[in-house]
Amino acid sequence: MKIDKNAVYGVYIHIPFCLKKCAYCDFASYPNLLSKADSYLEDVATEMKQYKGIYANSVYIGGGTPTCLKKEQLLKLVDKIKSTFLLTDDCEFTVECNPKTADYDYFCALNNVGVNRLSIGVQSFNEDELKLLGRAHNAEEAKECIQMAKKAGFLNYNLDLMFGLPNQSLLDFKKSIHDALALEPAHISCYSLIVEEGTKMCDMVNRGELILPDEDEERRMYHALIKILSDNGYEHYEISNFALRGMQSRHNNKYWNREPYIGIGAAAHSNIGDFRFGNPPELDLYTDIVKNNVPDGRETEKLTAEDKMSEFIFLGLRKTEGISKIKFKDNFGIDIYEKYGEQIKKFCGLKLLEDKSDTIRLTSAGIDVSNSVFCEFL
Amino acid sequence: MNRLDKIRNFSIIAHIDHGKSTLADRLLEKTGVLTEREMESQVLDNMDLERERGITIKARAVRLRYKASDGEEYILNLIDTPGHVDFNYEVSRSLAACEGAILIVDAAQGIEAQTLANTYLALDHDLEIMPVINKIDLPAARPDEVVEEIENIIGIPAEDAPRISAKNGIGIEDVLEQIVKIIPAPKGDENAPLKALIFDSFYDSYKGVIIYFRVKEGKVKAGDTIHLMATGKDFDVVEVGYLHPSGFLKSDELLAGEVGYLTASIKNVSDTRVGDTITLKDNPAKEALSGYKQVNPMVFCGIYPADGARYDDLRDALAKLQLNDAALVYEPETSVALGFGFRCGFLGLLHMEIIQERLEREYNLDLVTTAPSVIYKVMKTNGELLEISNPTNLPDGSEMQYMEEPIVKADIMVPTEFIGNIMELCQDRRGVYINTTYIDSSRAQLHYELPLNEIIYDFFDALKSRTKGYASFDYEMKGYQQSELVKLDILLNGDMVDALSFIVHSTKAYARGRKIAEKLKASIPRQLFEIPIQAAVGNKIIARETVKAMRKDVLAKCYGGDITRKKKLLEKQKEGKKRMRQVGSVEVPQEAFMSVLKLDED
């Protein structure tokens, strides 16, 4: 795989450690393994070396919970990133954090070294829901965390929220939205709960201990979310993402726009040239790959022209601005109608897609059933 | 003692679960040692080939040797019988090959419906019934009472019936002794012209058709030219012999009174009908044995491969099954909804289920089947008479003068406490009550005339569930009868689904239509638009349900930059859709086609 030295990349660094595992979480995150952090960060540094001198205009340290690293560890990592990549002046530099893992000093230190965006996992402001989710913090602690970040100088921060939670009512959810708005975030990501196989929550749902809201109720929550946030000046720019004007996440947009990004660390994924590949989530396998340079251990996909076209559609349509027919033709040398005319016409007929001047986008009804739409473009 | 005096031909009859196969296994075990002569003649390559090709010998008639307490060695031929109403004719031919039958009765449960049905079938063939009380070691065993039951209800002496436990090998010797004592030796003149009764046959890709038969008169050996009296076919016998518990054993000839097999390079089981009489071409018998009848398929359904690309595999599988099953018929048909498939004919519902299961299990096919149908006769206004087994082929109502449907005479044996339930059921199935015969104070036989199309769906299941499993049921064709029949169509989103059409009595169309619409609603997943489900007779909509449009199918989560995972999830979803049938604009899962087959479940 060839790296284009002139391209500008996004960089994702995965920190697979947490204080505790949340009930719904199926990401690569390991509680009680912080003792391994130093050696893990060494592996990350080793993996990073090969990208020396590459331009990046977005860095995202995600997890797990990056801020459960010691302040010094995280600052050293930031330093490593800055000495490896050529960061553009306007580089968006995000660190994910969870309440109770960082204090005022921690935030100040991050702010000082050029981290300019935080993504804070609050998920809910309802105590019962937080307990059900198995979060390590309560609502008050989440609010305090955000106040400290603000005080430390962060103006650009995202709050993560969830809905469609067990026993959650529409009213409960609306309260959480208003609590979030009161904290004046620049950006809100709001995810509908997906009960993944193998999680603690999945077991509880299977045993009938938890009752999820039905489809209709879940959609009512989603539509309420869009309404409330847009009434408050937030633009709904992607299925699950909302931002004040000019505050969209550059990093997120790279995923939907098929722009190149480099993933470093366990379970991190990259999109470089024609390739998509991912590191294994298991720490020992990851170490193996980095130390012994066994790139075969990575799950790799070489994209065909066909793959790229369908990605263009199913990733691009996640954005509310939709996709550009001209861009499609520029990228692939074929008219989008020649390639996908049948599907586009069918979904326009069902009022799930709309086609206006250069843009094709999902309608509001289309968003609700977007997977069924995307499927037919594969 | 002459040759015949040392032969016993018998079957085992029992209610299901009373221990028929366990006792058979015990008898084989007790007697299943090869004599030296048999060892020699057991052609090794023959056996090995069979083993290599993985053929399971269809052990329908096994020869056992038993040295009785009188010092003589007897030949015991145990003839197996299938156990369901669909195969009653086959059962009757197997019984006709015997002189006696062991009647197993469970010492705890006593006589049950099937025990009686089978016993009467055996008595019809003048068989000597030898009762055996099984499971005497059960805590709930009440052998003395069961002996009384047998004597009172069936009217045969049972005082000396062996009291055994087949499972634990208790009393097996006693059974063998009584077989010799009670079951009569066969009769028959080995010098008379050959008369042998075919009671089963199956196809072996190595030997061709293997016929199981009982020699009633005369003898047969390799090299003879045989003549099958019903089908009129002639064949040169390649091999005769009998089945030892360990495999086929060749013998020089089979004589009157004996049971065995023959091969004659026969390609097709339809040439060797069960019930036919084998005689010799050069020295033919004057008359065939009585009781032959051609069995005709009575129940039809469409069978389609779930994956259209496997049409050829389905055709090959049906051809292979037919090699062994003369009663199975099929011809290609096409359906707008289901594509290319076959219209298949069966003896009855169980036969249909067996074939479907074998296609799925042995040939690894995923099937979609349509609702079973019978053969209707249609008199057109232009005087033309049609026979219709596929509802789709029914002419327009304006072209029809009248329709006729097949009627059967049904005998239902039932404990008296359930008579009310069964009468209700038969009433509901448009039955005409004939009369009731009481067997004793606790059992009765109800006689009804029922339209065949009312019993092909789930009548057997309904009988069982209304009688705690105690009822048994037998039927025979009576003939055709004019009837008010209509074709019920199902429309999805306005498009008719041909595979879901069926013919039903006009008084039942409304209820049936409503039920099917409900079933379909439950099995068709929500789609991107609302789907009306309609049941219609002609242009009249008689039932309607709606599958609401899908509300939510969205992946909120972003999975870091793991687009590959996202794509895999979408691909999986797309795969799921592929397995559905596109009917007009609607995607219909295979289960939906199947769900309408079982309407009386709830």
CSV table of C-alpha atoms in Angstrom, one decimal, chain A residues 26-27 191-192 194 196 215-216 218-219 240 255 261 269 276 299 301 303 311 315 318 347 350 352 367-372 375-376 378, chain B residues 526 528-529 548-574 577 582 587:
chain,number,residue,atom,x,y,z
A,26,ASP,CA,-18.9,-3.8,22.5
A,27,PHE,CA,-15.9,-1.6,21.6
A,191,TYR,CA,-27.0,7.6,19.1
A,192,SER,CA,-29.9,5.2,19.3
A,194,ILE,CA,-28.0,-0.8,19.7
A,196,GLU,CA,-25.0,-5.7,20.6
A,215,GLU,CA,-40.0,1.2,17.3
A,216,ASP,CA,-42.6,3.9,17.2
A,218,GLU,CA,-37.9,5.2,19.6
A,219,ARG,CA,-38.6,7.1,16.4
A,240,SER,CA,-26.6,11.0,14.5
A,255,TYR,CA,-15.6,9.1,7.3
A,261,TYR,CA,-7.5,8.5,7.5
A,269,HIS,CA,-9.2,1.4,11.2
A,276,ARG,CA,-9.4,-0.2,4.2
A,299,GLU,CA,-8.1,-7.3,8.3
A,301,GLU,CA,-10.1,-4.9,2.2
A,303,LEU,CA,-11.7,-1.5,-2.7
A,311,GLU,CA,-19.5,3.6,-0.3
A,315,LEU,CA,-21.7,6.9,3.4
A,318,ARG,CA,-25.7,9.7,5.9
A,347,PHE,CA,-36.7,5.3,-3.6
A,350,LEU,CA,-41.4,5.9,-2.2
A,352,LEU,CA,-37.4,8.0,0.9
A,367,ILE,CA,-33.4,8.4,7.3
A,368,ASP,CA,-35.6,6.3,9.5
A,369,VAL,CA,-35.2,3.3,7.2
A,370,SER,CA,-31.8,4.2,5.7
A,371,ASN,CA,-30.3,0.7,6.0
A,372,SER,CA,-33.0,-0.6,3.7
A,375,CYS,CA,-28.7,-2.2,1.1
A,376,GLU,CA,-29.8,-1.8,-2.5
A,378,LEU,CA,-24.4,-2.6,-2.5
B,526,ARG,CA,-42.6,-4.7,7.5
B,528,LEU,CA,-40.8,0.3,3.1
B,529,PHE,CA,-44.4,0.8,2.3
B,548,LYS,CA,-47.7,-1.4,8.2
B,549,ALA,CA,-44.7,0.3,6.7
B,550,MET,CA,-41.4,-0.2,8.4
B,551,ARG,CA,-40.7,2.5,11.0
B,552,LYS,CA,-37.1,2.1,11.7
B,553,ASP,CA,-34.1,0.5,10.1
B,554,VAL,CA,-31.2,2.7,10.8
B,555,LEU,CA,-27.7,2.3,12.1
B,556,ALA,CA,-26.9,5.1,14.4
B,557,LYS,CA,-23.6,4.0,15.6
B,558,CYS,CA,-20.4,5.0,13.8
B,559,TYR,CA,-18.0,2.2,14.7
B,560,GLY,CA,-15.0,4.4,14.6
B,561,GLY,CA,-13.8,4.4,11.0
B,562,ASP,CA,-14.7,0.8,10.6
B,563,ILE,CA,-16.6,1.1,7.4
B,564,THR,CA,-15.9,-2.5,6.5
B,565,ARG,CA,-18.0,-3.6,9.5
B,566,LYS,CA,-20.8,-1.3,8.4
B,567,LYS,CA,-20.7,-2.7,5.0
B,568,LYS,CA,-20.8,-6.2,6.3
B,569,LEU,CA,-23.9,-5.5,8.3
B,570,LEU,CA,-25.6,-4.0,5.2
B,571,GLU,CA,-24.5,-7.0,3.1
B,572,LYS,CA,-26.0,-9.4,5.6
B,573,GLN,CA,-29.2,-7.5,5.4
B,574,LYS,CA,-29.2,-7.7,1.7
B,577,LYS,CA,-33.7,-10.0,1.4
B,582,GLN,CA,-40.3,-11.0,-4.9
B,587,GLU,CA,-40.8,-9.3,-0.6
